[in-house]
Coordinates of C-alpha atoms and ligand atoms in Angstrom, one line a residue:
M1 CA 12.9 -4.0 16.3
T2 CA 10.5 -1.2 14.6
R3 CA 10.6 2.3 15.5
A4 CA 7.4 2.0 17.2
E5 CA 8.8 -0.6 19.7
D6 CA 11.6 1.8 20.0
V7 CA 9.6 4.0 22.2
A8 CA 7.0 2.0 23.5
G9 CA 7.4 2.3 27.2
G10 CA 8.7 5.9 26.9
G11 CA 12.2 5.9 25.0
P12 CA 13.8 9.0 23.6
L13 CA 11.5 11.9 22.0
A14 CA 12.3 13.9 18.7
E15 CA 12.1 17.3 19.0
R16 CA 9.6 18.3 16.0
H17 CA 7.0 16.5 13.9
A18 CA 4.7 17.4 11.3
V19 CA 2.1 16.2 13.4
V20 CA 1.5 15.0 16.3
I21 CA -1.7 13.2 17.6
A22 CA -2.7 13.2 21.3
G23 CA -4.4 9.5 21.8
G24 CA -3.5 6.1 20.6
G25 CA -7.0 4.7 20.5
P26 CA -8.9 3.4 17.4
T27 CA -8.8 7.3 15.7
G28 CA -6.0 8.1 16.6
L29 CA -4.2 5.0 14.9
M30 CA -6.2 5.4 12.0
L31 CA -5.1 8.7 11.3
A32 CA -1.9 8.1 12.0
G33 CA -1.6 5.4 9.3
E34 CA -3.3 7.6 6.5
L35 CA -0.7 10.7 7.6
A36 CA 1.8 8.0 7.4
L37 CA 0.9 6.8 3.9
A38 CA 1.0 9.9 2.5
G39 CA 4.4 10.8 3.8
V40 CA 3.8 12.7 6.6
D41 CA 6.2 12.7 9.5
V42 CA 3.7 12.1 12.8
A43 CA 4.1 10.5 15.9
I44 CA 1.5 9.7 18.4
V45 CA 1.6 10.0 22.4
E46 CA 0.1 7.6 24.2
R47 CA -1.1 7.5 28.1
R48 CA -1.1 4.0 28.0
T49 CA 2.3 1.7 28.2
S50 CA 0.3 -0.9 25.4
Q51 CA -2.3 -1.2 23.3
D52 CA -3.9 -3.8 26.4
L53 CA -7.5 -1.9 27.2
D54 CA -8.8 -2.3 30.9
S55 CA -12.3 -3.6 29.2
S56 CA -13.4 -5.2 25.6
R57 CA -15.1 -1.8 24.8
G58 CA -16.7 -1.6 21.3
G59 CA -18.4 -4.9 19.6
G60 CA -18.1 -4.6 16.4
L61 CA -17.6 -2.8 13.3
H62 CA -20.2 -1.6 11.2
A63 CA -20.1 -2.0 6.7
R64 CA -18.6 1.5 5.8
T65 CA -15.9 0.9 8.3
I66 CA -14.9 -2.8 6.6
E67 CA -15.3 -0.6 3.5
V68 CA -12.7 2.0 4.5
L69 CA -10.4 -0.9 5.7
D70 CA -10.6 -2.3 2.0
Q71 CA -10.0 0.9 0.6
R72 CA -6.1 1.0 2.6
G73 CA -5.9 -3.4 1.8
I74 CA -6.1 -4.1 5.6
A75 CA -10.0 -5.2 5.6
D76 CA -8.9 -9.3 5.5
R77 CA -6.8 -8.9 8.6
F78 CA -9.5 -7.8 10.7
L79 CA -12.1 -10.1 9.1
A80 CA -9.9 -12.9 9.7
E81 CA -9.8 -12.1 13.4
G82 CA -14.2 -11.3 13.8
Q83 CA -17.4 -13.1 12.8
A84 CA -19.0 -11.1 10.1
M85 CA -22.6 -11.2 10.6
Q86 CA -25.6 -8.9 10.8
V87 CA -25.0 -6.7 13.5
Q88 CA -26.8 -3.6 12.9
G89 CA -30.1 -3.0 15.1
F90 CA -32.0 0.3 16.0
S91 CA -32.5 0.0 19.9
M92 CA -31.7 -3.7 19.0
I93 CA -34.6 -3.8 16.7
P94 CA -32.4 -6.1 14.3
L95 CA -32.2 -4.8 10.6
D96 CA -30.5 -7.0 8.1
I97 CA -28.1 -5.2 5.3
S98 CA -27.6 -8.6 3.0
D99 CA -29.3 -7.1 0.4
F100 CA -27.5 -4.3 0.3
P101 CA -25.0 -3.2 -2.6
T102 CA -21.9 -3.7 -1.2
R103 CA -19.0 -6.5 -1.0
H104 CA -19.4 -5.5 2.9
N105 CA -23.3 -6.5 3.1
Y106 CA -22.5 -7.5 7.0
G107 CA -20.9 -6.1 9.9
L108 CA -18.0 -7.7 11.5
A109 CA -17.8 -8.6 15.4
L110 CA -14.9 -7.9 16.4
W111 CA -13.7 -6.4 20.0
Q112 CA -12.1 -3.6 20.1
S113 CA -9.6 -4.8 22.2
T114 CA -8.6 -7.1 19.3
F115 CA -9.2 -4.1 17.0
E116 CA -6.6 -2.1 18.2
P117 CA -3.6 -4.1 18.2
I118 CA -4.0 -5.5 14.4
L119 CA -4.6 -1.6 13.8
A120 CA -1.7 -0.4 16.1
G121 CA 0.2 -3.6 13.7
W122 CA -0.5 -1.8 10.4
V123 CA 0.5 1.6 11.9
V124 CA 3.7 0.1 13.0
E125 CA 4.5 -0.7 9.6
F126 CA 5.3 2.6 8.3
D127 CA 7.8 3.4 11.1
V128 CA 5.3 5.8 13.2
P129 CA 6.5 6.2 16.6
I130 CA 3.7 5.8 19.0
Y131 CA 5.7 7.7 22.7
R132 CA 4.0 5.1 25.1
G133 CA 3.3 5.8 28.9
R134 CA 3.4 9.4 27.8
E135 CA 1.0 12.2 28.7
V136 CA -0.1 15.6 26.7
R137 CA -0.9 18.1 29.9
G138 CA -1.0 21.2 27.5
F139 CA -0.3 23.1 24.6
A140 CA 0.5 26.2 23.4
Q141 CA 0.1 27.2 19.7
D142 CA 1.3 29.9 17.2
D143 CA 1.3 31.0 13.7
T144 CA 3.9 28.1 13.1
G145 CA 3.0 25.4 14.8
V146 CA 2.2 24.1 18.2
D147 CA 4.3 23.2 21.2
V148 CA 2.5 20.0 22.7
H149 CA 3.7 20.0 26.5
L150 CA 4.4 16.1 28.2
A151 CA 4.6 15.3 31.8
G152 CA 7.5 15.1 33.0
G153 CA 8.4 18.5 31.3
Q154 CA 9.0 17.7 28.0
T155 CA 7.7 19.4 25.1
L156 CA 7.3 18.3 21.1
R157 CA 6.8 21.1 18.3
A158 CA 4.4 20.4 16.1
G159 CA 3.2 21.8 12.8
Y160 CA -0.2 20.6 13.8
L161 CA -1.6 18.6 16.8
V162 CA -4.9 16.3 16.7
G163 CA -7.1 15.8 19.7
C164 CA -7.2 11.9 19.5
D165 CA -7.7 11.7 23.5
G166 CA -11.1 10.5 23.4
G167 CA -14.6 11.8 25.6
R168 CA -12.7 13.4 28.1
S169 CA -10.4 15.0 25.8
L170 CA -7.7 17.7 27.8
I171 CA -6.8 18.9 23.9
R172 CA -11.1 20.1 23.6
K173 CA -11.1 21.6 27.0
A174 CA -7.4 23.2 26.7
A175 CA -8.2 24.9 23.4
G176 CA -11.4 26.3 24.6
I177 CA -13.7 24.6 22.9
D178 CA -17.6 24.0 23.9
F179 CA -18.6 20.5 24.5
R180 CA -22.6 20.6 24.1
G181 CA -25.1 18.8 24.7
S182 CA -27.5 16.9 27.0
D183 CA -26.2 15.3 30.4
P184 CA -26.8 11.8 31.2
S185 CA -30.0 10.8 32.4
T186 CA -29.3 6.9 32.4
S187 CA -26.5 4.5 33.7
W188 CA -25.6 0.9 32.8
L189 CA -23.0 -1.4 34.5
I190 CA -20.7 -3.2 31.8
A191 CA -18.8 -6.0 32.9
E192 CA -16.9 -9.5 32.2
V193 CA -17.5 -12.0 35.4
E194 CA -17.0 -15.1 36.2
M195 CA -20.1 -17.0 37.5
D196 CA -20.2 -19.7 39.3
E197 CA -23.9 -20.4 39.2
E198 CA -25.2 -20.3 35.2
P199 CA -26.9 -17.2 34.4
E200 CA -30.0 -17.3 32.5
P201 CA -28.5 -15.7 29.0
G202 CA -29.9 -13.3 26.8
I203 CA -32.1 -9.8 27.2
R204 CA -34.6 -8.5 30.5
R205 CA -36.6 -6.0 30.2
D206 CA -38.6 -4.8 33.2
S207 CA -39.6 -1.9 34.9
V208 CA -35.8 -0.7 35.7
G209 CA -34.8 -0.7 32.0
T210 CA -33.1 -3.3 29.8
H211 CA -30.5 -5.8 31.0
G212 CA -28.1 -9.0 29.2
L213 CA -26.3 -11.5 30.1
G214 CA -24.4 -13.8 27.7
R215 CA -20.8 -15.7 27.9
V216 CA -18.1 -14.4 26.0
G217 CA -17.4 -17.1 23.4
D218 CA -17.0 -20.9 24.4
G219 CA -16.7 -21.6 28.7
G220 CA -15.3 -17.7 28.4
P221 CA -16.6 -15.2 31.5
V222 CA -20.1 -14.0 31.5
R223 CA -20.9 -10.1 29.8
V224 CA -23.1 -8.0 32.1
V225 CA -25.0 -5.8 31.1
L226 CA -27.3 -3.9 33.5
T227 CA -29.4 -0.9 33.8
E228 CA -29.0 1.2 37.2
R229 CA -32.5 2.0 38.9
H230 CA -30.7 5.4 39.7
L231 CA -28.2 7.6 37.4
E232 CA -24.8 7.0 38.6
L233 CA -21.8 9.0 37.6
T234 CA -18.5 7.6 39.2
G235 CA -16.6 6.1 36.9
D236 CA -15.0 3.2 38.7
P237 CA -17.8 1.0 39.9
S238 CA -16.9 -1.9 42.3
M239 CA -17.9 -5.7 42.4
R240 CA -20.0 -5.2 45.6
E241 CA -22.5 -3.0 43.5
L242 CA -22.2 -5.1 40.8
R243 CA -23.6 -8.1 42.6
E244 CA -26.2 -5.6 44.2
A245 CA -27.6 -4.8 40.8
L246 CA -27.5 -8.4 39.6
V247 CA -29.6 -9.3 42.6
A248 CA -32.0 -6.6 42.1
V249 CA -32.7 -7.4 38.7
Y250 CA -32.6 -11.4 38.5
G251 CA -33.5 -12.1 42.1
T252 CA -29.6 -13.9 42.6
D253 CA -25.8 -12.6 41.7
Y254 CA -24.9 -16.2 40.1
E255 CA -22.0 -16.1 42.9
A256 CA -20.4 -13.8 40.6
H257 CA -16.5 -12.9 41.1
S258 CA -13.2 -12.5 39.7
P259 CA -13.9 -9.3 37.1
R260 CA -11.6 -9.2 34.5
W261 CA -13.0 -5.6 34.3
I262 CA -16.4 -3.4 35.1
S263 CA -17.1 -0.1 33.7
R264 CA -20.6 2.5 34.2
S265 CA -21.9 4.3 30.5
T266 CA -24.2 6.9 30.6
D267 CA -26.0 8.4 27.6
M268 CA -24.4 11.7 27.6
T269 CA -24.5 12.7 24.5
R270 CA -22.2 15.7 23.4
Q271 CA -20.6 17.3 20.4
A272 CA -17.6 19.5 20.1
A273 CA -18.6 22.8 18.7
S274 CA -15.7 23.1 16.3
Y275 CA -13.3 20.3 15.2
R276 CA -10.8 22.8 14.8
R277 CA -9.2 25.8 16.4
A278 CA -6.2 27.0 13.7
R279 CA -3.9 24.1 14.5
V280 CA -5.7 22.2 16.5
L281 CA -8.2 19.5 15.4
L282 CA -10.4 17.0 17.1
A283 CA -11.6 13.6 16.1
G284 CA -13.3 10.8 17.8
D285 CA -14.5 10.5 20.9
A286 CA -12.6 14.0 21.4
A287 CA -15.3 15.2 18.9
H288 CA -18.2 13.6 20.0
V289 CA -19.8 11.2 22.9
H290 CA -22.9 9.3 23.1
P291 CA -24.4 6.4 24.2
P292 CA -22.7 2.9 22.7
Q293 CA -26.3 1.9 21.4
G294 CA -25.9 1.3 17.8
G295 CA -22.6 0.5 18.2
Q296 CA -21.4 3.8 16.1
G297 CA -18.5 5.5 18.3
L298 CA -15.4 3.9 16.7
N299 CA -16.8 3.7 13.5
T300 CA -17.8 7.5 13.6
G301 CA -13.8 7.8 15.0
V302 CA -12.0 5.3 12.3
Q303 CA -14.4 7.1 9.6
D304 CA -13.5 11.0 10.8
A305 CA -9.7 9.6 10.7
V306 CA -10.1 9.3 7.0
N307 CA -11.7 12.1 6.5
L308 CA -8.9 14.6 8.1
G309 CA -5.7 12.5 6.9
W310 CA -5.8 13.1 3.2
K311 CA -6.4 16.8 4.0
L312 CA -4.3 17.8 6.8
A313 CA -1.3 15.5 4.9
Q314 CA -2.1 18.0 1.6
V315 CA -1.9 20.8 4.3
V316 CA 1.5 20.0 5.6
H317 CA 2.9 19.2 2.5
K318 CA 1.8 22.9 1.2
T319 CA 0.1 21.3 -1.4
A320 CA -3.3 22.5 -0.5
P321 CA -4.5 25.8 1.3
E322 CA -5.4 25.6 5.2
S323 CA -8.3 26.2 4.5
L324 CA -9.5 23.1 3.1
L325 CA -8.6 21.5 7.1
D326 CA -12.6 23.6 7.1
T327 CA -14.1 21.0 5.3
Y328 CA -13.2 18.5 7.8
H329 CA -15.4 20.2 10.3
A330 CA -18.2 21.2 7.6
E331 CA -18.1 17.5 6.3
R332 CA -17.7 15.3 9.6
H333 CA -19.7 17.7 12.1
P334 CA -23.1 16.8 10.4
V335 CA -22.1 13.0 10.1
G336 CA -21.6 13.3 14.1
A337 CA -24.7 15.2 15.1
R338 CA -26.5 12.6 13.1
V339 CA -24.9 9.7 15.1
L340 CA -26.0 11.7 18.3
H341 CA -29.4 12.2 17.4
N342 CA -30.3 8.7 16.5
T343 CA -28.4 7.2 19.5
M344 CA -31.0 9.9 21.8
A345 CA -33.9 8.1 19.9
Q346 CA -32.8 4.8 20.3
V347 CA -32.1 5.4 23.8
A348 CA -35.4 6.6 24.3
L349 CA -36.8 4.1 22.8
N350 CA -36.1 1.5 25.4
R351 CA -37.6 2.9 27.9
P352 CA -39.4 0.5 30.1
D353 CA -42.6 1.6 30.2
D354 CA -46.1 0.6 28.5
R355 CA -46.1 3.6 26.4
H356 CA -42.1 3.3 25.3
Q357 CA -43.2 -0.6 24.7
A358 CA -46.1 0.6 22.7
L359 CA -43.8 2.6 20.5
R360 CA -41.1 0.1 20.1
D361 CA -43.8 -2.2 19.0
I362 CA -44.7 -0.1 16.2
M363 CA -41.2 0.9 15.4
T364 CA -40.6 -3.0 15.1
E365 CA -43.4 -3.0 12.7
L366 CA -42.0 -0.1 10.6
L367 CA -38.3 -1.1 10.5
S368 CA -39.8 -4.9 9.3
M369 CA -40.5 -2.9 6.1
D370 CA -37.7 -2.7 3.2
E371 CA -37.8 1.2 2.8
P372 CA -37.5 2.1 6.6
R373 CA -35.6 -0.4 7.5
R374 CA -32.9 0.7 4.2
R375 CA -33.0 3.9 5.7
I376 CA -32.0 3.4 9.1
A377 CA -29.7 0.5 8.6
A378 CA -27.8 2.6 5.8
M379 CA -27.6 5.2 8.6
L380 CA -26.3 3.0 10.9
S381 CA -24.0 1.4 8.9
G382 CA -22.3 4.4 7.3
L383 CA -23.1 3.5 3.7
D384 CA -25.6 6.5 3.2
I385 CA -22.9 9.3 4.2
H386 CA -23.6 12.3 1.8
Y387 CA -20.9 15.4 2.2
D388 CA -22.9 18.4 0.8
L389 CA -20.7 19.0 -2.4
G390 CA -23.7 20.7 -4.5
E391 CA -26.2 19.3 -6.2
G392 CA -26.0 17.6 -9.3
Q393 CA -25.6 13.8 -10.1
P394 CA -26.5 11.3 -6.9
L395 CA -22.6 10.0 -6.6
L396 CA -21.8 13.7 -6.2
G397 CA -20.3 13.6 -2.1
R398 CA -21.5 9.8 -1.5
R399 CA -19.1 7.0 -1.3
M400 CA -17.7 5.4 -4.4
P401 CA -18.8 1.9 -5.2
D402 CA -16.3 -0.7 -5.3
L403 CA -16.8 -1.7 -8.9
D404 CA -15.1 -4.1 -10.7
L405 CA -12.4 -2.5 -13.2
D406 CA -10.9 -3.7 -16.8
T407 CA -7.8 -1.7 -17.1
A408 CA -4.9 -2.0 -20.0
D409 CA -3.4 -3.7 -16.9
G410 CA -6.0 -6.3 -16.0
P411 CA -8.7 -6.5 -14.1
T412 CA -8.6 -4.5 -10.4
R413 CA -11.2 -2.9 -8.3
V414 CA -12.3 0.4 -7.2
F415 CA -10.9 0.0 -3.9
T416 CA -7.8 -1.6 -4.9
L417 CA -7.1 1.7 -6.5
L418 CA -7.3 3.7 -3.7
H419 CA -4.5 1.6 -1.2
D420 CA -2.2 4.3 -1.3
A421 CA -4.4 6.6 -0.3
R422 CA -4.0 8.9 -3.2
P423 CA -7.2 10.5 -5.6
V424 CA -7.9 8.9 -8.7
L425 CA -9.5 10.2 -11.9
L426 CA -11.4 7.2 -13.1
N427 CA -12.3 7.4 -16.8
L428 CA -14.9 4.9 -18.2
G429 CA -15.1 6.7 -21.4
E430 CA -12.9 6.6 -24.3
P431 CA -9.2 6.8 -23.2
G432 CA -7.5 10.0 -23.7
G433 CA -9.5 13.3 -24.0
S434 CA -8.1 14.7 -21.1
D435 CA -5.0 16.9 -19.7
I436 CA -4.6 16.8 -16.2
A437 CA -0.7 17.3 -16.3
P438 CA -1.0 20.4 -13.9
W439 CA -2.1 17.9 -11.4
A440 CA -0.2 14.8 -12.4
D441 CA 2.2 14.7 -9.6
R442 CA -1.0 14.3 -7.1
V443 CA -3.6 12.7 -9.1
R444 CA -3.8 9.5 -10.9
L445 CA -5.5 8.9 -14.1
V446 CA -6.9 5.4 -14.3
D447 CA -8.7 4.3 -18.0
A448 CA -11.0 1.6 -17.5
R449 CA -14.0 0.0 -18.4
H450 CA -17.2 -1.4 -16.2
D451 CA -19.9 -3.6 -17.7
G452 CA -22.4 -3.6 -14.7
V453 CA -24.6 -1.6 -13.6
W454 CA -24.0 1.6 -10.4
E455 CA -26.2 0.9 -7.7
L456 CA -26.0 2.5 -4.2
P457 CA -27.6 2.5 -0.9
V458 CA -30.9 3.7 -0.3
I459 CA -30.8 5.6 -3.6
G460 CA -30.3 2.5 -5.7
E461 CA -29.3 2.6 -9.6
V462 CA -27.5 5.8 -10.9
T463 CA -26.8 6.5 -14.6
A464 CA -23.3 5.2 -15.3
P465 CA -21.0 8.5 -15.7
A466 CA -18.3 8.8 -17.7
A467 CA -16.2 9.9 -15.7
V468 CA -15.7 10.3 -11.5
L469 CA -12.8 11.9 -9.3
I470 CA -12.7 9.8 -6.3
R471 CA -10.6 11.4 -3.2
P472 CA -8.6 9.1 -1.2
D473 CA -11.4 8.8 1.5
G474 CA -13.7 7.3 -1.3
H475 CA -15.9 10.1 -1.6
V476 CA -17.0 11.1 -4.9
A477 CA -15.8 14.8 -5.6
W478 CA -16.9 15.3 -9.7
V479 CA -18.9 13.4 -11.7
G480 CA -18.9 14.2 -15.6
D481 CA -17.1 14.0 -18.9
L482 CA -13.5 14.7 -19.1
T483 CA -14.1 17.6 -21.0
D484 CA -16.7 19.7 -18.7
P485 CA -15.0 23.0 -17.3
E486 CA -15.6 22.0 -13.8
L487 CA -13.2 19.2 -13.7
P488 CA -10.2 21.3 -13.4
R489 CA -12.1 23.5 -10.2
A490 CA -13.2 20.5 -8.5
L491 CA -9.3 19.5 -8.9
A492 CA -8.0 22.9 -7.4
T493 CA -10.7 22.9 -4.9
W494 CA -9.6 19.5 -3.6
F495 CA -6.0 18.9 -4.7
G496 CA -4.6 22.3 -4.7
A497 CA -3.7 24.6 -7.5
A498 CA -2.6 23.6 -10.9
T499 CA 1.2 22.9 -11.1
P500 CA 2.4 25.3 -13.8
A501 CA 4.1 23.8 -16.8
Ligands
LIG1 C1 -19.2 -0.4 26.7 C2 -18.9 0.4 25.5 C3 -19.4 -0.3 24.1 C4 -18.8 0.3 22.9 N1 -19.8 -0.6 21.7 C5 -19.1 0.2 20.9 C6 -19.5 -0.6 19.0 O1 -19.8 -1.8 19.4 N2 -18.9 0.0 18.3 C7 -18.8 1.0 18.1 O2 -18.4 1.8 17.3 N3 -18.2 2.0 19.4 C8 -18.4 1.5 20.7 N4 -18.0 1.9 21.4 C9 -17.2 3.3 21.9 C10 -15.7 3.3 21.1 O3 -15.5 2.5 22.3 C11 -15.3 4.8 21.6 O4 -16.2 5.3 20.8 C12 -13.9 4.7 20.8 O5 -12.6 4.1 21.7 C13 -13.2 5.9 20.7 O6 -12.1 6.0 20.0 P1 -10.9 7.4 20.2 O7 -10.0 7.0 19.8 O8 -11.7 8.2 19.9 O9 -11.4 7.4 21.8 P2 -10.3 6.5 22.9 O10 -10.9 4.8 22.3 O11 -11.4 7.0 23.9 O12 -9.4 6.5 22.9 C14 -8.5 8.0 23.6 C15 -7.0 7.6 23.7 O13 -6.4 8.2 24.2 C16 -5.4 8.1 25.2 N5 -5.1 9.4 25.5 C17 -6.4 10.1 26.6 N6 -5.8 11.4 27.0 C18 -4.5 11.5 27.0 C19 -3.6 12.3 27.3 N7 -3.8 13.3 27.7 N8 -2.0 12.0 26.7 C20 -2.0 11.1 25.9 N9 -3.0 10.0 25.7 C21 -4.1 10.1 26.2 C22 -6.2 7.2 26.1 O14 -5.5 6.3 26.6 C23 -6.3 6.6 24.6 O15 -5.9 5.1 24.6 C24 -18.5 1.7 23.3 C25 -18.0 2.0 24.3 C26 -18.1 1.3 25.4 C27 -17.8 2.1 26.7

């Protein structure tokens, strides 16, 4: 039996861990895997007693998330369970990315309720304890760590606490971090129910908004999305409310019954003012909430985790200073802000009146043109994310393309080199000529050849560099040739001071 199963349902707690993660949803699981891969003693405290969800929630993965999973060698597990397709849409205006320069030039239709158990399966392989059926009730931090208080009176000691505890995050509130943004203006009822009468499938627009009905799989329940006439805020809608809302839109409730789940979501849009308070960090929905348009929440949370994991691991191992953690906020807060911004625009574009319809018609026309389509689709799919690492070669701060490589050990590809989440200095020039001995315990030097072009989404073809320094999250930290005096500086910035000879 694995250790995770040992503690499932609330077995004995270890007294201390280097990192405790509050919340074992997509973000917490991904972060736990990243930390465990880097050899950090990490545990998850999760309120749910199993990985089951009370609704299917997120409907899919975008291309960059598939790439990120590919960087860890686990993308196939998800691809095998979902359906690869063009899932990107701006306010439901479809955007095709099949011409994008990536192996994953598509999205994956995969319910969150399927995604989470697969990801949890990966985490369990590292023996990460998942303390299920446990709830974090508060914490107190000091200069050396954090006491994490659980329901039932127990306390865990952690070096760092990460709040991956969703939009209503207790960690965020207890840390006193502002959650700034816009109050909700619209609400949607979302449900899966049985219907005795066959419903009319597809999207319907009326003076209230956009509604949709469709069967989940062959002969499965009907998934219902209804814009509500008036903003409703209670989290627990009833079957009666759903039936009434169906009648208001379709003139019939299609004899709906036996709900698998019914939930309500709104267009509330808020972001944590800071992703870090000393030894406490936030990631995923705990750091940003927004309406589901564009399907970006889960994807953004998973990518937050991949940005934070290797940085926190180095700080825990004391190979890098704590200030490295500030780059997590500096890089991911703007990404979150951009997601909030585009979801607000998508909600506005969906307003049901004639003027918004006119705007929508024009946007539809614009997005049928190549350049606007590429830009917006690259944003929604996460393929254009660019961390501000200074001026220079376009690769700097962007995701490293998954090039085919020839090495002394045979053919490979860039993402395979990242499976163990260690940084890679990829030398495409003459072998030798660099002494990275002071970082050799942390950074892997790979001599390789690549004969094809280098192409980035939106940017297009870029000049092939002599060498690139690739961070464990797959972003390029430095570009140049191995004699560049900036290289030791980049190595020290991202992977800590040189080890003395
Ligand atoms: C209808 C709907 C459709 C969506 N569609 C998409 C989509 O297509 N694509 C997409 O990317 N996103 C989508 N999302 C958003 C996505 O579901 C979320 O962004 C995602 O679940 C966030 O993951 P998370 O791990 O950050 O938070 P959560 O999934 O909320 O996980 C938080 C976890 O913390 C646990 N927890 C909370 N408080 C405590 C505590 N005090 N102690 C211990 N445990 C605690 C919870 O039990 C939960 O397991 C959708 C959401 C909804 C509602």
